[in-house]
Tab-separated table of C-alpha atoms and ligand atoms in Angstrom:
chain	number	residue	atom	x	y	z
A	1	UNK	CA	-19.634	-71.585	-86.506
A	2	UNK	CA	-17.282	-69.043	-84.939
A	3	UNK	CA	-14.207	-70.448	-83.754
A	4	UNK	CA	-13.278	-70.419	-79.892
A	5	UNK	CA	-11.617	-67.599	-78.508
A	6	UNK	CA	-11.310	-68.606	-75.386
A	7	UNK	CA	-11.140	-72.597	-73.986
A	8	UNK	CA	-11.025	-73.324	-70.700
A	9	UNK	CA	-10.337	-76.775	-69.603
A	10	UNK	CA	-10.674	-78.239	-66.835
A	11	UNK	CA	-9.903	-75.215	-64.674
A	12	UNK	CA	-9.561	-75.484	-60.629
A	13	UNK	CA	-8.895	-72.669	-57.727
A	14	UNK	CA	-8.424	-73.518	-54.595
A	15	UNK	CA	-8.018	-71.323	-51.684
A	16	UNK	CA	-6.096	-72.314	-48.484
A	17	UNK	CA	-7.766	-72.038	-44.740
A	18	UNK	CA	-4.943	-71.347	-42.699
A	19	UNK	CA	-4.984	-71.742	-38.917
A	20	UNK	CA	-3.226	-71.456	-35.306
A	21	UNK	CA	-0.060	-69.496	-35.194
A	22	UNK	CA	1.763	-71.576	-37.596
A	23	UNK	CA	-0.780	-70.710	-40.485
A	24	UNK	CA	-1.069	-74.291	-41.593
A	25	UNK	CA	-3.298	-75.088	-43.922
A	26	UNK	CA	-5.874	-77.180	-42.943
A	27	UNK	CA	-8.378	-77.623	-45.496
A	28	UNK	CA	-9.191	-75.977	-49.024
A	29	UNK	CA	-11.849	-73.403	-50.329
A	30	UNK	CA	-12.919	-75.055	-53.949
A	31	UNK	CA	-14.154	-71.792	-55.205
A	32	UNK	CA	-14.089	-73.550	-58.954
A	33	UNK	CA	-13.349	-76.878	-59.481
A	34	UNK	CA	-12.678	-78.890	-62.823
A	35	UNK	CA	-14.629	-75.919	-65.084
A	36	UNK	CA	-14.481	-76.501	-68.703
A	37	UNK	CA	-16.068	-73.784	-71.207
A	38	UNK	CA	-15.386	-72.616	-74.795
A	39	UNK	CA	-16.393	-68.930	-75.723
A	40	UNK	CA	-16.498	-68.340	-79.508
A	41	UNK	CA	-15.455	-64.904	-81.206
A	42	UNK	CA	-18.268	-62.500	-81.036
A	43	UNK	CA	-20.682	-63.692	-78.882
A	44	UNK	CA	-21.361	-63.347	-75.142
A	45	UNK	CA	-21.456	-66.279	-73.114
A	46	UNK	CA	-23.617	-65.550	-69.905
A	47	UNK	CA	-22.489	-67.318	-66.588
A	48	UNK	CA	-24.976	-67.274	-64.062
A	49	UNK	CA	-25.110	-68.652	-60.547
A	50	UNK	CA	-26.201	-67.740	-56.742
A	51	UNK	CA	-23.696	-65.911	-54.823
A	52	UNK	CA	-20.354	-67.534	-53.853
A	53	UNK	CA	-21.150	-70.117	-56.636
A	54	UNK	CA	-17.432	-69.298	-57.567
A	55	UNK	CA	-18.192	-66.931	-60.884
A	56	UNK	CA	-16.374	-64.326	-60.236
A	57	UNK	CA	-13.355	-66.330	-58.857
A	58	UNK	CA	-13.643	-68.240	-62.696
A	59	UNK	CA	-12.859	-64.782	-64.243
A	60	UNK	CA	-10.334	-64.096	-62.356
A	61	UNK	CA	-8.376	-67.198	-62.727
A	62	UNK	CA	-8.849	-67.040	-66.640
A	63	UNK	CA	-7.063	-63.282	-66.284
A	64	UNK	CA	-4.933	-64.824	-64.047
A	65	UNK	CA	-5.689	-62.251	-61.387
A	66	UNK	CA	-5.621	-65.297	-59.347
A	67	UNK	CA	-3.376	-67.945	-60.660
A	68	UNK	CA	-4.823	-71.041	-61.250
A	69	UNK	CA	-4.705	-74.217	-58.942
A	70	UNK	CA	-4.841	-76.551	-61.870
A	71	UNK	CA	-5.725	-76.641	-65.619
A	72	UNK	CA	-5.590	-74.790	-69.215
A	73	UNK	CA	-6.584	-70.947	-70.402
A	74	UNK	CA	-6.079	-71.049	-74.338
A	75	UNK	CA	-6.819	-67.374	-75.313
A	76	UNK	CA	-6.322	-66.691	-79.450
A	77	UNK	CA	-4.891	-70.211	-79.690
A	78	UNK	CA	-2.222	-69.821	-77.110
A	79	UNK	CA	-1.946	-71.617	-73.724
A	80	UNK	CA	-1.673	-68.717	-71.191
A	81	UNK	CA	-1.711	-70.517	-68.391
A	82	UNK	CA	2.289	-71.423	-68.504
A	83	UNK	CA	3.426	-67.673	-69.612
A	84	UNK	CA	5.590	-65.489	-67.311
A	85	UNK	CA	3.932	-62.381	-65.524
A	86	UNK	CA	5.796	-60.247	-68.787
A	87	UNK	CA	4.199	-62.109	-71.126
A	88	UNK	CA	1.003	-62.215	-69.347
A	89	UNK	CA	0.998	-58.892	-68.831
A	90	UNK	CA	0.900	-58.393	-72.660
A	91	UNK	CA	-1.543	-60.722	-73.349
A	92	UNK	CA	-4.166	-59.576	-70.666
A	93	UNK	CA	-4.194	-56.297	-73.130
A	94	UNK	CA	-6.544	-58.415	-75.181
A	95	UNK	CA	-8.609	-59.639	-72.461
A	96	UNK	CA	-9.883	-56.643	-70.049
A	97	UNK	CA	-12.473	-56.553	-67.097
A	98	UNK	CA	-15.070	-54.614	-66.168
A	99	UNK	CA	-16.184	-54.899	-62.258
A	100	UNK	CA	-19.113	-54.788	-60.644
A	101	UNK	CA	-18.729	-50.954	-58.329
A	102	UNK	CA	-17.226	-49.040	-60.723
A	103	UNK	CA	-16.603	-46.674	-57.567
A	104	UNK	CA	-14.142	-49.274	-56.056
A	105	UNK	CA	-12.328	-50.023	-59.171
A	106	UNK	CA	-11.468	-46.501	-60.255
A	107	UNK	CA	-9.003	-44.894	-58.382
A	108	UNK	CA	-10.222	-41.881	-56.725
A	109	UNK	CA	-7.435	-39.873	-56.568
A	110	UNK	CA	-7.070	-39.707	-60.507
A	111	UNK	CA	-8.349	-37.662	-62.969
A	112	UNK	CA	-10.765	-40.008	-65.082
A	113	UNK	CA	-8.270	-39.084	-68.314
A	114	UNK	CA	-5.452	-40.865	-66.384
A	115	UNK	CA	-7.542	-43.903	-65.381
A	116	UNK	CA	-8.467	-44.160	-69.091
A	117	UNK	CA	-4.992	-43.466	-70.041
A	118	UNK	CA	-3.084	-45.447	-67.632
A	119	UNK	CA	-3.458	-48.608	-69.652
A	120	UNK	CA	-2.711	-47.383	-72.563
A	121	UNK	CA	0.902	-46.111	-71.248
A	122	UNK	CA	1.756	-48.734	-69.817
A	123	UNK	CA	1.637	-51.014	-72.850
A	124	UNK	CA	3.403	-47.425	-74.983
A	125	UNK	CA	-0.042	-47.478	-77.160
A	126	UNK	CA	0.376	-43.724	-78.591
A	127	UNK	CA	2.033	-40.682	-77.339
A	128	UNK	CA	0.624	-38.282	-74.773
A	129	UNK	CA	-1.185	-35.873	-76.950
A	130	UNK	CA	-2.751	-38.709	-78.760
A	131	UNK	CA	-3.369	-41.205	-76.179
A	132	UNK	CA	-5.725	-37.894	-74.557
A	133	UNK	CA	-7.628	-37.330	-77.741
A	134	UNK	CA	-8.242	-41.233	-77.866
A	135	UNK	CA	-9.821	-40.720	-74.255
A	136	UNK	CA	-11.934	-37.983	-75.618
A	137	UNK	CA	-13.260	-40.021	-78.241
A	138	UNK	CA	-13.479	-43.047	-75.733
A	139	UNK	CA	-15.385	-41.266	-73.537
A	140	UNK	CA	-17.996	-39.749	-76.507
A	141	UNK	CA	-18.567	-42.940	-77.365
A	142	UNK	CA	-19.737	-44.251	-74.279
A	143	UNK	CA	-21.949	-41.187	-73.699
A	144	UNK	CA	-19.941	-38.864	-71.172
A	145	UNK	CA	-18.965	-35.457	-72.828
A	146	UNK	CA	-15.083	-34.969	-73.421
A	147	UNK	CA	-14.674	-31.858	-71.686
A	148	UNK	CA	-15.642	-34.046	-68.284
A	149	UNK	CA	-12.017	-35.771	-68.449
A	150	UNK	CA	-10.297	-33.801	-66.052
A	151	UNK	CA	-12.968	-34.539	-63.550
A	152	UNK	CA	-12.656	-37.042	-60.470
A	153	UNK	CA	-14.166	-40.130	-60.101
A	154	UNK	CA	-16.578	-39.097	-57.607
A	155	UNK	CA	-17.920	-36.360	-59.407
A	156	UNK	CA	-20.002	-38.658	-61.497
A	157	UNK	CA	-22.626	-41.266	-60.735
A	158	UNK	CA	-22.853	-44.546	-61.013
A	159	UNK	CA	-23.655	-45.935	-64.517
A	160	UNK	CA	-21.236	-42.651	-65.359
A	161	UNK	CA	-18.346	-44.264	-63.770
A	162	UNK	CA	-19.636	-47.459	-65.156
A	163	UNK	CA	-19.296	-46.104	-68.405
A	164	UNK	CA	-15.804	-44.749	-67.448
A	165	UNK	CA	-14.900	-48.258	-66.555
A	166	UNK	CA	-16.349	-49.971	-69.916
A	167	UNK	CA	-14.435	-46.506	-71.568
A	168	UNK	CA	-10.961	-47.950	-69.865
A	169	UNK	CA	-11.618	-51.436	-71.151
A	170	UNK	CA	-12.387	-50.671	-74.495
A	171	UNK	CA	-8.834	-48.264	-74.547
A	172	UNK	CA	-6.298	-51.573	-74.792
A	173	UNK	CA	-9.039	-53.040	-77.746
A	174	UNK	CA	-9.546	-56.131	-76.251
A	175	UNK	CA	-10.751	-58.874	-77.696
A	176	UNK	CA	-12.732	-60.045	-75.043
A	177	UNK	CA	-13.827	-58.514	-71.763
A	178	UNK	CA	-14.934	-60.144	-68.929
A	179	UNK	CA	-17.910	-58.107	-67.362
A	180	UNK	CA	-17.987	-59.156	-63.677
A	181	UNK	CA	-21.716	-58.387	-62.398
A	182	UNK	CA	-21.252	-54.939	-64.361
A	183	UNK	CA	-24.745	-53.822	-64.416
A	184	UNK	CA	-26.014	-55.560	-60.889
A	185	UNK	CA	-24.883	-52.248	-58.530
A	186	UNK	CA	-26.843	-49.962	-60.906
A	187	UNK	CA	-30.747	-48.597	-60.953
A	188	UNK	CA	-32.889	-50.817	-63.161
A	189	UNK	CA	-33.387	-47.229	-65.425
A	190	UNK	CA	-29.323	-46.643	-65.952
A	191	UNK	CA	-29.167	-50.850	-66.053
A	192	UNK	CA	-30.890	-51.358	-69.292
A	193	UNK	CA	-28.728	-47.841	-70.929
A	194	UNK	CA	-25.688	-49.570	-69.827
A	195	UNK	CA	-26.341	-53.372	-71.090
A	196	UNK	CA	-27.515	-51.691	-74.433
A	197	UNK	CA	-24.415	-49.752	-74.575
A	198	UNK	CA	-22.052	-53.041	-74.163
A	199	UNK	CA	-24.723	-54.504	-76.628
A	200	UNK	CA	-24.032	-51.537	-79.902
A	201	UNK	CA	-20.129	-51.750	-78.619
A	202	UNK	CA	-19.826	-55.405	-79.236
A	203	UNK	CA	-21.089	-54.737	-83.178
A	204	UNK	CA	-18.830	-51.560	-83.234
A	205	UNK	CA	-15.623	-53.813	-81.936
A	206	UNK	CA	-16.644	-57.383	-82.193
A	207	UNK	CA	-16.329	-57.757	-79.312
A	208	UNK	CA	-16.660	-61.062	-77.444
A	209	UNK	CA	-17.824	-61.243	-73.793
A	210	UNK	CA	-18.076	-63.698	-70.734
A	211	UNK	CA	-20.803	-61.969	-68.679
A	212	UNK	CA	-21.520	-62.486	-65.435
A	213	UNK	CA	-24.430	-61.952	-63.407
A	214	UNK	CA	-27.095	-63.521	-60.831
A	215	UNK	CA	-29.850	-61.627	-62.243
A	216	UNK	CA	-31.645	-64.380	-64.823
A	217	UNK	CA	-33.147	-61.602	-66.517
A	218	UNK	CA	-30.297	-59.523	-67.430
A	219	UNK	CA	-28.567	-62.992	-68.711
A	220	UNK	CA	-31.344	-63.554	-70.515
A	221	UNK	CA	-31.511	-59.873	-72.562
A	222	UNK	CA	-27.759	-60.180	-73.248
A	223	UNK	CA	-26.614	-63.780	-73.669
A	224	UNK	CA	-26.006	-66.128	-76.789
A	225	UNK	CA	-25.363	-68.852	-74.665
A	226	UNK	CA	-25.393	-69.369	-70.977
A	227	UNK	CA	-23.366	-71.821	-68.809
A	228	UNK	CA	-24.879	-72.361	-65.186
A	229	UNK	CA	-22.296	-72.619	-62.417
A	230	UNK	CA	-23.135	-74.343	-58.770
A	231	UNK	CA	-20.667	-74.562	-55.950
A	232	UNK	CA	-17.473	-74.273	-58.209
A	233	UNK	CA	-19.028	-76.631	-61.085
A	234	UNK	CA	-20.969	-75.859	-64.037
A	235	UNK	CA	-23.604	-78.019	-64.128
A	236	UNK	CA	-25.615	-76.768	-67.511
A	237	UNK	CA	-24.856	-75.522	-71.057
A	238	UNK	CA	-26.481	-74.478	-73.923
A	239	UNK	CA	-27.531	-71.745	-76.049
A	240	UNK	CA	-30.212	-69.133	-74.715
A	241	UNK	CA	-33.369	-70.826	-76.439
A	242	UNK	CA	-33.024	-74.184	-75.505
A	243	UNK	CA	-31.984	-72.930	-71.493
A	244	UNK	CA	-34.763	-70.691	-71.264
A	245	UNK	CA	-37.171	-72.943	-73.075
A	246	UNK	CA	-36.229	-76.271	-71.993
A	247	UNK	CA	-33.688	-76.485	-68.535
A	248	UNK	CA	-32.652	-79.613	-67.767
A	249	UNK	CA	-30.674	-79.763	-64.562
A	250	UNK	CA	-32.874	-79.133	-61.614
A	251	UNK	CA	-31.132	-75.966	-60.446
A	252	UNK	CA	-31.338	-74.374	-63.626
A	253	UNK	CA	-35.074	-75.329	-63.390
A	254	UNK	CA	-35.459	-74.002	-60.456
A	255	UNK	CA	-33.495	-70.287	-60.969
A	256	UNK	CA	-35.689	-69.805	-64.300
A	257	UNK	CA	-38.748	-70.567	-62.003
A	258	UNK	CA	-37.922	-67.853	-59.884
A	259	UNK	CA	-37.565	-64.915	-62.542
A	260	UNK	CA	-40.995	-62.732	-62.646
A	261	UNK	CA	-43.012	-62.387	-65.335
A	262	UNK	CA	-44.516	-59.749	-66.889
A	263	UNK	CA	-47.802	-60.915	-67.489
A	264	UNK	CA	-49.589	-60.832	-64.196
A	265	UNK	CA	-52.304	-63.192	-65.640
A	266	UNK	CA	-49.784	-65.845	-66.299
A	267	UNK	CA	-49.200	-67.825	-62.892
A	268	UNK	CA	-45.947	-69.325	-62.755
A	269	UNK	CA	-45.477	-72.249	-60.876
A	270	UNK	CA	-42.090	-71.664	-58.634
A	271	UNK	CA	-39.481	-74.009	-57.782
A	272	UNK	CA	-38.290	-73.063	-54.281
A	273	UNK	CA	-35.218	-74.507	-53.133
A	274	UNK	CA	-34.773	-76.564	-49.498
A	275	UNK	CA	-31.314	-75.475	-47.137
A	276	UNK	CA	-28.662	-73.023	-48.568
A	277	UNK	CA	-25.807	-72.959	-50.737
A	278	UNK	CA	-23.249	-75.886	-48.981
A	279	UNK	CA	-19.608	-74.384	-48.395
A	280	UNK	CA	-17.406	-74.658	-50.835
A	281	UNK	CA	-15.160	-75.586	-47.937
A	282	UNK	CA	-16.785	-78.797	-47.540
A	283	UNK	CA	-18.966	-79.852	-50.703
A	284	UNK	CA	-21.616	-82.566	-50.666
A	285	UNK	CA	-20.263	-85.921	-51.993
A	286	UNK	CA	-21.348	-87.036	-55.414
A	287	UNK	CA	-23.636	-84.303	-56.719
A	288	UNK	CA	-23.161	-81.196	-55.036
A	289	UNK	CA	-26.708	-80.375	-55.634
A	290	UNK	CA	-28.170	-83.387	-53.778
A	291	UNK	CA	-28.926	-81.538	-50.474
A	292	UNK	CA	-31.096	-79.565	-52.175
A	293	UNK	CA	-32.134	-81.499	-55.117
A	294	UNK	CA	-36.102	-82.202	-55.352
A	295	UNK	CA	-35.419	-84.938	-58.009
A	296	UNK	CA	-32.863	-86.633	-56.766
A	297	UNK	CA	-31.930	-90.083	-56.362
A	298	UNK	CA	-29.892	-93.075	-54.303
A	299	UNK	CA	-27.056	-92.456	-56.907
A	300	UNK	CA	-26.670	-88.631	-56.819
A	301	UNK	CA	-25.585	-88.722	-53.011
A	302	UNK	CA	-22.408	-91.279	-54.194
A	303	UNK	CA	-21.726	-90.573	-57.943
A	304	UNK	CA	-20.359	-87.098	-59.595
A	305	UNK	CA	-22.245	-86.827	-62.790
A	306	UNK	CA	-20.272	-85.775	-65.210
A	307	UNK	CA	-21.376	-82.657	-67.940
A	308	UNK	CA	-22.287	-84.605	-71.059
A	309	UNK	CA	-23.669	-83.160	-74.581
A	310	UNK	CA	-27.573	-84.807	-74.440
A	311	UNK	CA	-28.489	-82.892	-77.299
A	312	UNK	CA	-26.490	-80.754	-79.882
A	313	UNK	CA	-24.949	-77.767	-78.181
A	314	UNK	CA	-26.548	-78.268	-74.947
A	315	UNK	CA	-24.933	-79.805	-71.843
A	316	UNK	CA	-25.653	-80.865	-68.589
A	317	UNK	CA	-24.359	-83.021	-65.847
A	318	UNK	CA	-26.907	-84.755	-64.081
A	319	UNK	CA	-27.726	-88.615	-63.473
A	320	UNK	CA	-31.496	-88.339	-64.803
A	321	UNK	CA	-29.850	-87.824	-67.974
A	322	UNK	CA	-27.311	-90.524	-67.886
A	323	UNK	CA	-28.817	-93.443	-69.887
A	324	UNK	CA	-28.686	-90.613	-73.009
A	325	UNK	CA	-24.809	-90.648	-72.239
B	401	SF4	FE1	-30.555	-83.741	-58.793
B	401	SF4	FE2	-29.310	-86.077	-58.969
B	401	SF4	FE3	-29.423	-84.493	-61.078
B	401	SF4	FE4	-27.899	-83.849	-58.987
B	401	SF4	S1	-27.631	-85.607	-60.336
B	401	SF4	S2	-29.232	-82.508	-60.097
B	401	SF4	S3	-29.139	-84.585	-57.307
B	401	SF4	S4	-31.141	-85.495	-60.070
């Protein structure tokens, strides 16, 4: 088996919430609390969750966009979470991003050769004349003709700038890229262009990816393996197959319920969940999925079950499971 690229253990954010004129803090936001995850080299690890299920708040933290509240990042062997913004700085080379409105994350006062460039000056990767032809080819290769380079932002549509985003990842030759709900903003047409194109890039560059999403579906077409995240936990792991074909932990069960399927003659019977998503402000005691939980019992309201391995490869943390422990 690949080796891990990326191990995250044990990983927690918190936010403050400040209030009254002194700003003190009176209580704590757990957007992600006590994740642990490996992602090997060259394969995409899908994380999928309902809004505000802390997702996107786990990428960050591994980039250390947000620094973490507590807990390890070990990208390429080395601990990142102790190095100093210089050395982070050249270590996030190898680990790039690629967010969800491509319109928001490119600047839209810059030419899209600069935005493609910028990285690449800042960590001295060629010299002017060739860093430009390197955004030519960058740009060829994820289907926008050269000539556009000296074109704004908003002169291009959506899975265009999209593609001008994954063309700005791909300039620092990451390792791994985090794609943050990359496809979600775009038409279901330019959706499946775009997830194909991240698919032929990761042969091309072996690349490895942590993709997010909430759209089962799209996890489904592009995962390996898939890691299912509820109110700042994961709560299920395993490899596509064995998720898709055989969920264990009642959410999951209940979110692969709920994708459609093509055959109209096959009648799906549909999980639908009680209540909303709890705040991660104030998270239910013991399982966090309780509240919601159609299985669940005396224990789950008291006890945090913990995510155990009950077969090979595939994890889960949830008390039916416990006596497999
Ligand atoms: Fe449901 Fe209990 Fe399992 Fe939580 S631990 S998912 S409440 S059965």
């Amino acid at each position: 088996m690949a080796k891990p690229l990326l191990q995250v253990r044990h990983l927690v954010k918190y936010f403050p919430i400040k209030k009254g004129v002194f700003r003190r803090t009176v209580g704590w936001v757990k957007a992600v609390d006590d994740v642990s995850f490996d992602v090997y080299e060259g394969e995409t690890l899908g994380l999928v969750g309902e809004s505000g299920c802390g997702k996107t708040t786990t990428a960050l933290t591994i980039l250390r966009l947000e620094e973490p509240t507590k807990g390890q990042v070990i990208f390429d062997g080395k601990d990142i979470t102790k190095l100093k913004r210089r050395d982070m700085r050249k270590m996030r080379k190898g680990m790039q991003i690629i967010f969800q409105d491509p319109y928001s994350s490119l600047d839209p006062r810059m030419k899209v050769k600069d935005i493609i460039a910028e990285g690449m000056l800042s960590h001295n990767m060629l010299n002017g004349h060739e860093r430009y032809k390197r955004v030519g080819e960058l740009l060829e290769r994820v289907g926008i003709p050269p000539k556009y380079m000296d074109r704004f932002p908003h002169e291009f549509s959506g899975g265009q700038r999209q593609r001008v985003g994954i063309a700005r990842a791909l300039a620092l030759e990451p390792k791994i890229i985090m794609c943050d709900e990359a496809v979600s903003a775009l038409d279901v047409s330019i959706r499946s262009q775009i997830i194909n194109l991240l698919k032929d890039l990761q042969n091309e560059f072996k690349l490895t990816y942590l993709f997010i999403a909430h759209d089962l579906s799209v996890i489904k077409y592009i995962s390996d393996r898939v890691a299912v995240m509820y109110l700042g936990k994961i709560v299920e792991i395993a490899d596509k197959k064995s998720l898709f074909d055989e969920p264990l932990h009642p959410y999951t069960q209940a979110l692969i319920s709920a994708v459609p399927v093509p055959n109209p003659d096959y009648k799906k019977k549909r999980i639908v969940l009680q209540g909303d998503v709890p705040s991660p402000a104030d998270p239910p005691k013991g399982c966090r999925f309780h509240p919601r939980c159609f299985k669940a019992m005396d224990i789950c309201s008291n006890v945090e079950p913990k995510l155990v391995e009950v077969k090979p490869g595939h994890f889960v943390a949830c008390h039916l499971y416990d006596s497999k422990e």
